[in-house]
XYZ file of C-alpha atoms in Angstrom:
691
model
C -110.735 -5.649 126.363
C -110.339 -3.017 123.591
C -107.785 -0.219 123.425
C -108.389 2.988 121.450
C -106.196 5.961 120.814
C -108.316 9.055 120.115
C -107.151 12.605 119.345
C -107.735 13.708 122.943
C -106.251 10.804 124.926
C -105.286 7.151 124.991
C -107.896 4.948 126.673
C -106.751 1.622 128.070
C -109.377 -0.001 130.237
C -106.998 -2.117 132.310
C -103.948 0.146 131.976
C -104.956 3.166 134.054
C -101.369 4.376 134.298
C -100.569 3.878 130.634
C -99.197 7.438 130.200
C -98.403 9.948 132.949
C -100.178 13.351 132.603
C -97.736 15.850 131.038
C -96.302 18.390 133.456
C -97.138 21.255 131.080
C -100.752 20.054 130.942
C -100.900 19.987 134.747
C -99.514 23.538 134.862
C -102.158 24.657 132.387
C -104.968 23.045 134.325
C -103.767 24.534 137.617
C -103.319 28.094 136.229
C -105.282 30.709 138.160
C -107.883 32.964 136.532
C -107.714 36.703 137.130
C -111.228 38.170 137.287
C -112.089 41.416 135.473
C -112.018 44.433 137.820
C -112.222 47.415 135.451
C -113.500 48.092 131.920
C -113.091 51.301 129.908
C -114.937 51.454 126.575
C -113.994 53.791 123.736
C -115.751 55.048 120.612
C -113.309 53.618 118.080
C -113.806 49.890 118.593
C -111.464 48.946 121.451
C -111.833 48.512 125.168
C -109.415 48.642 128.088
C -109.656 45.714 130.505
C -107.961 45.325 133.846
C -107.791 42.040 135.736
C -106.517 41.564 139.276
C -106.172 38.660 141.699
C -103.931 36.784 144.075
C -101.446 34.142 142.924
C -100.188 31.491 145.286
C -96.426 30.839 145.451
C -95.212 29.336 142.167
C -98.645 29.550 140.587
C -99.221 30.845 137.029
C -102.082 33.039 135.871
C -104.088 32.306 132.746
C -105.855 34.874 130.545
C -108.173 33.523 127.842
C -108.830 35.415 124.606
C -110.323 34.932 121.188
C -107.848 34.382 118.388
C -108.939 37.668 116.777
C -107.984 39.558 119.964
C -104.406 38.339 120.233
C -102.813 41.064 118.060
C -104.196 43.807 120.319
C -103.317 41.867 123.477
C -99.695 41.370 122.430
C -99.481 45.088 121.561
C -100.930 46.456 124.819
C -100.560 43.897 127.646
C -98.921 45.177 130.855
C -98.421 43.161 134.073
C -97.699 44.475 137.559
C -97.151 42.732 140.893
C -98.368 44.965 143.718
C -96.319 43.023 146.291
C -93.040 43.699 144.522
C -92.600 40.205 143.094
C -91.035 39.404 139.765
C -92.753 38.207 136.617
C -90.530 35.561 135.082
C -92.189 35.267 131.709
C -95.252 35.230 129.491
C -96.343 32.287 127.365
C -99.214 32.015 124.910
C -100.708 29.457 122.552
C -99.182 29.360 119.103
C -101.270 30.393 116.139
C -100.125 27.516 113.921
C -102.955 25.197 112.770
C -103.207 21.858 114.524
C -102.394 19.808 111.434
C -99.193 21.827 110.960
C -98.228 21.347 114.609
C -98.740 17.577 114.367
C -97.120 17.132 110.948
C -93.585 16.832 112.414
C -94.426 14.010 114.817
C -93.356 10.472 113.702
C -96.881 9.150 114.325
C -100.479 10.269 113.885
C -103.453 9.477 116.115
C -106.791 9.365 114.359
C -110.276 9.428 115.831
C -111.190 6.143 117.574
C -107.871 4.696 116.429
C -106.999 1.357 118.163
C -103.838 0.976 120.180
C -102.490 -1.533 117.692
C -102.541 1.153 114.963
C -100.337 3.390 117.110
C -97.918 0.572 117.881
C -97.720 -0.358 114.195
C -96.503 3.206 113.442
C -93.773 2.698 116.073
C -91.960 -0.154 114.330
C -88.456 -0.424 115.773
C -89.356 1.304 119.039
C -88.581 -0.499 122.270
C -91.445 -1.050 124.715
C -91.853 -2.536 128.198
C -95.029 -4.509 128.874
C -96.596 -6.250 131.859
C -98.079 -9.458 130.443
C -99.737 -11.491 133.149
C -96.979 -12.271 135.613
C -94.278 -11.676 133.006
C -92.337 -8.489 132.405
C -91.776 -8.355 128.678
C -89.426 -5.980 126.852
C -88.619 -5.891 123.166
C -88.730 -4.060 119.878
C -91.986 -3.616 117.970
C -92.066 -5.528 114.705
C -95.731 -4.960 113.813
C -99.204 -4.713 115.262
C -102.629 -5.489 113.852
C -106.300 -5.143 114.602
C -108.910 -7.586 113.402
C -112.639 -8.072 113.675
C -113.719 -11.251 115.406
C -116.863 -13.284 115.132
C -120.165 -11.952 116.450
C -120.418 -11.591 120.242
C -116.667 -12.031 120.611
C -114.177 -9.238 121.352
C -112.055 -7.827 118.529
C -108.489 -9.067 118.226
C -105.490 -6.745 118.805
C -102.014 -8.216 118.581
C -98.456 -6.953 118.630
C -95.363 -8.795 117.385
C -92.182 -8.117 119.399
C -88.530 -8.987 118.832
C -87.488 -10.044 122.333
C -84.053 -9.563 123.827
C -83.511 -13.316 123.439
C -83.920 -12.961 119.660
C -87.348 -14.598 119.552
C -90.264 -13.213 117.598
C -93.394 -13.496 119.695
C -97.007 -12.441 119.234
C -98.917 -10.996 122.195
C -102.617 -10.406 122.644
C -102.963 -6.784 123.769
C -106.184 -7.555 125.639
C -104.125 -9.575 128.123
C -101.498 -6.861 128.628
C -101.498 -5.048 131.952
C -99.312 -1.959 131.373
C -97.244 -0.770 128.457
C -94.680 2.014 128.114
C -92.020 3.158 125.668
C -88.489 2.671 126.901
C -87.132 5.664 124.962
C -87.678 8.859 127.081
C -87.584 11.023 123.921
C -90.417 9.031 122.335
C -92.377 9.188 125.568
C -91.936 13.013 125.585
C -93.054 13.246 121.959
C -96.271 11.419 122.780
C -96.897 13.758 125.705
C -96.298 16.827 123.503
C -98.635 15.428 120.856
C -101.438 14.978 123.386
C -100.800 18.431 124.863
C -101.066 20.077 121.409
C -104.343 18.257 120.763
C -105.699 19.320 124.148
C -104.776 22.984 123.658
C -106.463 23.150 120.245
C -109.751 21.710 121.500
C -111.249 25.211 121.365
C -110.532 26.540 117.872
C -111.141 30.184 118.806
C -109.688 30.175 122.328
C -106.144 31.324 122.984
C -104.524 31.447 126.414
C -101.771 33.679 127.773
C -99.882 32.369 130.823
C -98.105 34.654 133.279
C -95.330 32.869 135.154
C -94.095 34.212 138.462
C -91.445 33.310 140.981
C -91.200 33.767 144.714
C -92.153 32.100 147.947
C -95.065 34.337 148.864
C -98.432 35.169 147.400
C -98.557 37.875 144.736
C -101.175 40.533 143.969
C -101.145 40.506 140.173
C -102.709 43.196 137.950
C -102.864 42.683 134.172
C -104.260 45.265 131.746
C -104.697 45.192 127.982
C -106.753 46.500 125.025
C -109.008 44.280 122.893
C -111.616 44.904 120.187
C -114.913 45.771 121.858
C -118.398 46.895 120.951
C -118.675 50.691 120.767
C -120.718 52.207 123.565
C -123.640 54.337 122.410
C -125.372 57.421 123.766
C -129.027 58.406 123.747
C -130.553 61.542 125.267
C -133.898 62.915 126.382
C -134.352 66.687 126.095
C -137.229 67.948 128.272
C -138.309 71.550 127.670
C -139.512 73.258 130.836
C -141.168 76.601 131.456
C -137.919 78.264 132.539
C -135.147 75.867 131.610
C -134.562 72.486 130.011
C -133.216 69.191 131.309
C -130.919 66.882 129.378
C -130.863 63.239 130.399
C -128.172 60.923 129.010
C -128.105 57.129 128.874
C -125.192 54.943 127.835
C -125.832 51.642 126.044
C -123.122 49.119 126.863
C -122.820 45.685 125.209
C -120.908 42.836 126.854
C -119.917 40.712 123.879
C -117.118 38.946 125.764
C -117.231 35.350 126.956
C -117.491 36.127 130.660
C -119.622 38.177 133.036
C -118.640 41.637 134.216
C -119.452 41.377 137.897
C -119.172 44.457 140.123
C -116.595 46.071 137.866
C -115.411 49.661 137.689
C -116.821 50.972 134.414
C -115.824 54.091 132.482
C -116.900 55.372 129.074
C -114.646 57.615 127.002
C -115.821 60.082 124.371
C -113.258 60.734 121.648
C -111.491 58.834 118.930
C -107.800 58.183 119.583
C -105.726 56.522 116.875
C -105.855 52.732 116.975
C -104.767 50.103 114.478
C -104.070 46.384 114.118
C -100.486 45.166 113.885
C -99.932 41.531 112.925
C -97.991 40.312 115.947
C -99.693 36.985 116.615
C -99.175 35.223 113.294
C -95.636 33.835 112.831
C -93.686 35.637 110.152
C -91.310 33.995 107.714
C -88.907 35.634 105.333
C -87.788 34.271 102.000
C -84.026 33.882 101.976
C -81.942 33.975 98.786
C -80.383 30.807 97.470
C -76.590 31.147 97.528
C -74.304 29.161 95.273
C -70.581 29.035 94.768
C -69.321 31.021 91.813
C -68.089 27.933 89.955
C -71.540 26.350 90.262
C -73.346 29.176 88.473
C -73.610 29.599 84.736
C -72.643 32.947 83.295
C -75.630 35.154 82.414
C -76.002 38.641 80.897
C -75.667 41.484 83.413
C -78.076 44.443 83.475
C -76.512 47.444 85.210
C -78.856 49.792 87.070
C -78.430 53.523 87.463
C -76.757 54.805 90.639
C -78.902 55.847 93.588
C -77.748 58.224 96.316
C -78.626 56.180 99.383
C -76.764 58.320 101.895
C -79.902 60.101 102.917
C -81.901 56.913 103.058
C -79.595 55.366 105.598
C -80.275 58.202 108.031
C -84.014 58.357 107.481
C -85.724 58.031 110.863
C -88.270 55.250 111.283
C -91.948 56.254 111.003
C -93.389 57.572 114.216
C -95.566 55.062 116.003
C -99.243 55.880 116.393
C -100.213 57.081 119.849
C -101.515 54.468 122.198
C -105.297 54.448 122.591
C -105.055 55.714 126.157
C -102.429 56.227 128.830
C -103.736 54.355 131.845
C -102.526 54.876 135.413
C -102.755 51.232 136.418
C -100.836 51.629 139.677
C -103.259 53.911 141.536
C -106.669 52.235 141.495
C -107.708 52.933 145.064
C -106.376 56.493 145.044
C -108.042 57.296 141.734
C -111.394 55.883 142.850
C -111.340 57.945 146.053
C -110.420 61.102 144.149
C -113.215 60.600 141.636
C -115.808 60.064 144.360
C -114.670 63.318 145.960
C -114.994 65.157 142.635
C -118.421 63.640 142.088
C -119.699 65.061 145.375
C -118.488 68.556 144.401
C -119.598 68.637 140.756
C -122.778 66.518 140.573
C -125.803 68.635 139.759
C -128.312 65.909 138.953
C -131.955 66.894 138.830
C -133.539 64.287 141.113
C -137.131 65.496 141.091
C -139.796 64.036 138.830
C -141.794 66.443 136.689
C -145.074 67.236 138.362
C -148.412 67.824 136.688
C -147.634 65.439 133.846
C -150.951 63.991 132.879
C -149.788 62.087 129.795
C -146.101 61.103 129.926
C -143.479 60.678 132.613
C -140.728 62.751 131.031
C -137.848 62.762 133.486
C -136.326 59.594 134.918
C -135.629 59.147 138.627
C -131.928 58.459 138.439
C -130.255 57.294 141.597
C -126.763 58.162 140.440
C -124.982 59.420 137.365
C -121.452 59.150 136.073
C -118.733 61.595 137.000
C -117.097 63.266 133.995
C -113.533 64.484 133.647
C -111.109 65.547 130.923
C -108.453 63.043 129.801
C -106.231 65.148 127.549
C -108.207 65.511 124.330
C -110.667 62.835 125.486
C -113.497 62.933 128.013
C -114.323 60.152 130.460
C -117.557 59.245 132.225
C -116.849 57.009 135.208
C -119.589 55.328 137.204
C -119.049 55.639 140.937
C -121.026 52.480 141.740
C -119.948 48.976 140.654
C -121.586 47.728 137.466
C -122.622 44.208 136.538
C -123.331 43.147 132.950
C -123.702 39.446 132.145
C -122.015 37.999 129.086
C -124.029 38.315 125.859
C -126.201 40.955 127.557
C -126.438 44.732 127.252
C -127.226 47.448 129.748
C -128.564 51.009 129.732
C -126.736 53.110 132.286
C -127.602 56.741 133.187
C -124.553 58.973 132.953
C -126.064 62.479 132.842
C -129.032 64.482 134.113
C -128.445 68.229 134.197
C -130.012 71.567 133.330
C -129.151 72.806 129.856
C -129.297 76.221 128.191
C -131.667 76.000 125.208
C -133.445 78.347 122.806
C -136.388 77.376 120.593
C -136.023 78.310 116.915
C -137.095 77.416 113.387
C -134.581 76.367 110.714
C -135.096 76.705 106.972
C -132.814 75.295 104.309
C -133.778 75.717 100.655
C -134.478 72.394 98.949
C -136.107 70.740 101.980
C -139.640 71.914 101.222
C -141.441 75.160 102.027
C -141.919 74.446 105.736
C -139.063 75.079 108.156
C -138.129 72.692 110.949
C -138.857 73.052 114.653
C -135.433 73.365 116.205
C -133.515 74.211 119.331
C -130.156 75.802 119.966
C -128.305 73.779 122.589
C -125.509 75.415 124.552
C -123.482 72.867 126.473
C -123.536 74.442 129.921
C -123.005 71.100 131.713
C -119.230 71.500 131.954
C -118.858 68.056 130.354
C -118.386 66.695 126.870
C -121.674 65.414 125.467
C -121.098 62.378 123.305
C -122.934 62.317 119.976
C -126.171 60.396 119.654
C -129.952 60.541 119.170
C -132.121 62.935 121.203
C -135.797 62.381 121.964
C -137.469 65.756 122.532
C -140.379 66.352 124.909
C -142.273 69.661 124.894
C -145.343 70.700 126.898
C -145.370 67.288 128.581
C -145.640 65.499 125.243
C -143.424 63.792 122.689
C -142.267 66.449 120.191
C -139.872 64.613 117.853
C -136.355 63.276 117.518
C -132.979 64.652 116.508
C -129.324 63.727 116.156
C -126.444 65.646 117.676
C -122.705 65.394 117.168
C -120.238 65.284 120.042
C -120.492 68.614 121.852
C -117.611 69.969 123.886
C -118.228 72.006 127.044
C -119.242 75.586 126.193
C -119.948 74.780 122.542
C -123.386 75.067 120.993
C -125.282 73.211 118.316
C -128.599 73.426 116.462
C -130.912 70.428 116.335
C -134.158 70.013 114.395
C -136.799 67.563 115.507
C -140.114 68.251 113.673
C -141.641 70.010 110.644
C -143.285 73.349 111.513
C -146.581 73.561 109.603
C -147.313 77.068 110.928
C -144.725 78.805 108.737
C -144.010 78.789 104.990
C -140.928 80.063 103.158
C -140.538 80.650 99.422
C -137.486 81.865 97.485
C -136.956 84.072 94.410
C -133.665 84.307 92.522
C -132.436 87.320 90.514
C -129.101 88.334 88.965
C -127.545 91.449 87.380
C -125.256 91.840 84.384
C -121.509 91.937 84.757
C -120.212 95.237 86.053
C -116.627 96.321 85.426
C -115.335 97.650 88.735
C -111.646 98.382 88.055
C -109.299 98.783 85.056
C -105.522 98.529 85.386
C -102.594 98.492 82.949
C -99.179 97.134 83.786
C -96.382 95.874 81.547
C -98.579 96.075 78.470
C -101.438 94.032 79.953
C -104.867 95.540 80.555
C -106.626 93.873 83.526
C -110.269 94.400 84.406
C -112.035 93.473 87.635
C -115.697 92.638 86.998
C -118.518 91.626 89.329
C -121.654 89.517 88.964
C -124.359 90.322 91.502
C -127.040 87.805 92.515
C -129.945 88.243 94.930
C -131.975 85.507 96.613
C -135.088 86.755 98.388
C -136.708 84.643 101.109
C -140.415 85.370 101.659
C -141.501 84.202 105.134
C -145.163 83.872 106.141
C -145.996 83.133 109.796
C -149.440 81.526 109.903
C -149.422 81.000 113.678
C -150.580 83.717 116.023
C -147.342 83.760 118.015
C -143.954 85.301 117.281
C -141.234 83.065 115.903
C -137.516 83.293 115.221
C -136.410 81.718 111.947
C -132.830 80.694 111.192
C -132.170 80.722 107.441
C -129.280 78.529 106.315
C -127.992 80.108 103.120
C -125.331 78.008 101.322
C -121.841 79.387 100.985
C -120.443 79.451 97.466
C -116.809 79.765 96.586
C -115.798 83.157 95.115
C -119.055 84.797 96.296
C -119.285 87.292 99.167
C -122.213 88.836 101.021
C -123.134 92.460 100.266
C -126.221 93.587 102.173
C -126.581 91.139 105.084
C -124.397 90.115 107.988
C -124.611 86.486 109.049
C -125.483 85.681 112.660
C -123.016 82.819 112.437
C -121.174 80.924 109.731
C -120.649 77.180 109.357
C -118.254 75.368 107.070
C -120.838 75.340 104.274
C -123.528 77.936 105.077
C -124.376 81.369 106.429
C -127.003 81.550 109.152
C -129.355 84.537 109.386
C -131.892 85.068 112.177
C -135.195 86.656 111.192
C -137.857 87.521 113.769
C -141.394 87.196 112.386
C -144.398 88.690 114.167
C -147.661 86.710 114.619
C -149.491 86.329 111.310
C -146.927 88.525 109.521
C -145.028 88.201 106.247
C -141.374 89.183 105.963
C -139.061 89.479 102.977
C -135.383 88.792 103.530
C -133.087 89.429 100.532
C -129.560 88.042 100.492
C -127.333 89.772 97.940
C -124.033 88.245 96.879
C -121.324 89.250 94.470
C -118.789 87.255 92.526
C -115.709 89.115 91.269
C -113.353 87.888 88.591
C -110.468 89.254 86.519
C -109.756 89.282 82.775
C -106.412 90.108 81.168
C -105.712 91.277 77.570
C -102.596 92.393 75.733
C -103.052 96.129 75.238
C -101.406 96.087 71.820
C -104.072 93.694 70.495
C -107.061 95.921 71.376
C -108.815 97.697 68.488
C -109.713 101.402 68.647
C -113.390 100.499 69.052
C -112.690 98.348 72.145
C -110.427 101.023 73.591
C -113.235 103.532 73.073
C -115.574 101.355 75.165
C -113.026 101.181 78.017
C -112.660 104.981 77.914
C -116.401 105.309 78.530
C -116.276 103.144 81.697
C -116.853 105.105 84.911
C -114.443 102.900 86.843
C -111.510 104.273 84.805
C -109.432 106.875 86.650
C -108.534 110.272 85.126
C -104.876 109.261 84.732
C -105.922 105.987 83.160
C -108.293 107.782 80.803
C -105.525 110.156 79.649
C -103.131 107.241 79.115
C -105.645 105.180 77.194
C -106.566 108.234 75.075
C -102.925 108.483 73.977
C -102.989 104.831 72.998
C -106.272 105.343 71.165
C -104.912 108.373 69.249
C -101.806 106.458 68.279
C -103.928 103.465 67.242
C -106.065 105.749 65.033
C -102.958 107.255 63.369
C -101.702 103.774 62.676
C -105.096 102.835 61.259
C -105.106 105.912 58.922
C -101.561 105.162 57.760
C -102.422 101.509 57.198
C -105.430 102.583 55.137
C -103.156 104.798 52.993
C -100.720 101.928 52.506
C -103.574 99.704 51.399
C -104.753 102.374 48.913
C -101.283 102.874 47.370
C -100.907 99.104 47.061
C -104.161 98.996 45.098
C -102.897 101.844 42.835
C -99.665 99.990 42.193
C -101.588 96.928 41.213
C -103.811 98.899 38.802
C -100.837 100.727 37.217
C -98.982 97.483 36.658
C -102.091 96.018 35.046
C -102.408 99.041 32.686
C -98.747 98.747 31.642
C -99.227 95.094 30.829
C -102.263 95.891 28.661
C -100.315 98.613 26.739
C -97.406 96.253 26.086
C -99.737 93.606 24.709
C -101.319 96.190 22.330
C -97.922 97.380 21.094
C -96.828 93.824 20.420
C -99.959 93.193 18.373
C -99.571 96.405 16.242
C -95.901 95.688 15.493
C -97.059 92.713 13.431
C -99.408 94.913 11.306
C -98.076 97.128 8.435
C -98.860 100.856 8.583
C -99.513 101.067 12.366
C -96.265 102.768 13.373
C -97.984 105.973 14.431
C -100.291 104.128 16.773
C -97.344 102.230 18.202
C -95.595 105.504 18.951
C -98.735 106.735 20.681
C -98.783 103.637 22.899
C -95.094 104.108 23.665
C -95.738 107.638 24.966
C -98.582 106.321 27.166
C -96.350 103.553 28.529
C -93.696 106.099 29.419
C -96.282 108.136 31.371
C -97.409 105.033 33.300
C -93.819 104.263 34.231
C -93.442 107.753 35.698
C -96.677 107.329 37.633
C -95.521 103.902 38.922
C -92.284 105.401 40.215
C -94.180 108.100 42.145
C -96.468 105.485 43.710
C -93.535 103.378 44.842
C -91.908 106.410 46.445
C -95.190 107.118 48.259
C -95.379 103.471 49.431
C -91.876 103.626 50.882
C -92.720 106.825 52.729
C -95.914 105.304 54.239
C -94.016 102.152 55.360
C -91.401 104.292 57.091
C -94.183 106.241 58.834
C -95.838 103.009 59.869
C -92.647 101.776 61.537
C -92.305 105.108 63.340
C -95.906 104.975 64.593
C -95.561 101.397 65.868
C -92.360 102.298 67.635
C -94.107 105.199 69.340
C -97.028 102.919 70.342
C -94.663 100.364 71.851
C -92.889 103.082 73.801
C -96.210 104.379 75.176
C -97.343 100.907 76.191
C -94.043 100.087 77.926
C -94.151 103.250 80.008
C -97.865 103.120 80.819
C -98.945 101.944 84.284
C -102.061 102.828 86.281
């Protein structure tokens, strides 16, 4: 007889009661499952699940999850006993890896490991063994396993130190039962096997709900977990008088169990949701503390002071709102209320389109979902139970109602010369229409496809679903030069307001012999404003203009825009020529013209005076040059005998130049004084001027 210890259990062919089943393992195996009763799917990647069932007295409930779902479960799980009982606690599988859980045990059990290998790890442990008719007890010295000859059983032996002091070898194949005498060691072995059993499924994690009481309990557990996003698809059927919108919800059951006869609701909207790491154990590094005399002295770096008074009173960050506030305590009452509302509000079109020779456009829906507002969200709840098997998906009708529509064409420059067949949808259903694809049927035939964003009740949206080959649109761009619109002066600064005008002309040719309405989407540009047209409506990025085009006609639709901008210049730096140009501008007021004329006159006086100063400076330079030439001639003649008369003549000329130089310097001083006076007057005018 061979004995093996595997990771799952210890197998002893003749020792059927080798180890008692752990009590915790029995509790796990006997835990009751709570079936899924309600599912609510959202558009942001989570789902609300509600489970309900009866627990017998003292029984625990078990909820199984994937490891990736545990953070959301621990954040959102709520438990309620409808019979008024008490929930004594929640337990769940640890997230530590198996090898880390088993590392602290004093023994290790490998795959297909013989019993002798386990006993050899237990050297010094006391065991009790039934060996034939003997009851043996002793301390393990060693154990071994050996291969025997062919067709003979393998040999497993254990060496024990008996109470009598003898060392004795026993053949384990002849042993009847064996147990450890130490209760602590026996408990360790049970815990080891329980940890191995719980980790058998690497991705499965269980949450256990413990209860107390002597009577049965009606337990309801609800939680949020990551879920596949539900999707919407629509069929828009144009009729002669009105249109019908048909909505289908695509629901994916990616969980590990069937949804059987559940209450199902779908919510349009995107509440805040996030992942918080609650499942993984957290550890914090602690500082190493030493006594002062054990530390060596090191240099100290002193930091600047920080005023932490405010930080101590800083409130913690506000928590994100929960994905949804669920009324888990009123299931029956809520269901009855919703059925009553469904009977009042349901306006489903139940007839099938007649005279449809090619396609069956409208589905024969037996029931649709009832919609209602949930704060900023909108919920579609199915009044009939829904069943979706695991790893399957379902298409469920949630809407079939008349819709207000208007057929149009849409043109946007850059998308070719042909506009798009389009429709203006006004949500007259009284419900929020979730975003999704729309298949359009017109004149009992497939017309194209479109996409629509989520549409609140009463809102409207344009959709385009095909290229219209019966209309062509071309564009022509033109612009005008800058036009100065306003001139202002304040605190010595001249400010002008100028405008740049641009015109884009749309030429529309309707080839078809039927009237059409074209919506032109003209892009909005920052700093530009419309001049000659008024938009039918405005979006965040475009103006929309409606143009009605007769059969076979051509229309021109100009859109004129203007961009205004300002320029600023120091008035004192402007030349008379520039000031003259400003005076000719028609946008200048009479008061402004008079004020600028004063500045211009003063600027011209300053210019004349500056010209005179420049002229006198040139004269001074020439006179000084002449004096230098005369002095050089006199110096040369003084060295020649008989030239005294000529020297005297040069002396008289030099004296005349000196008199002329003095007059020029007096004139220069006078012009400089006048210049200062003129500049002072100009500054005074500029400071006082404002228009």
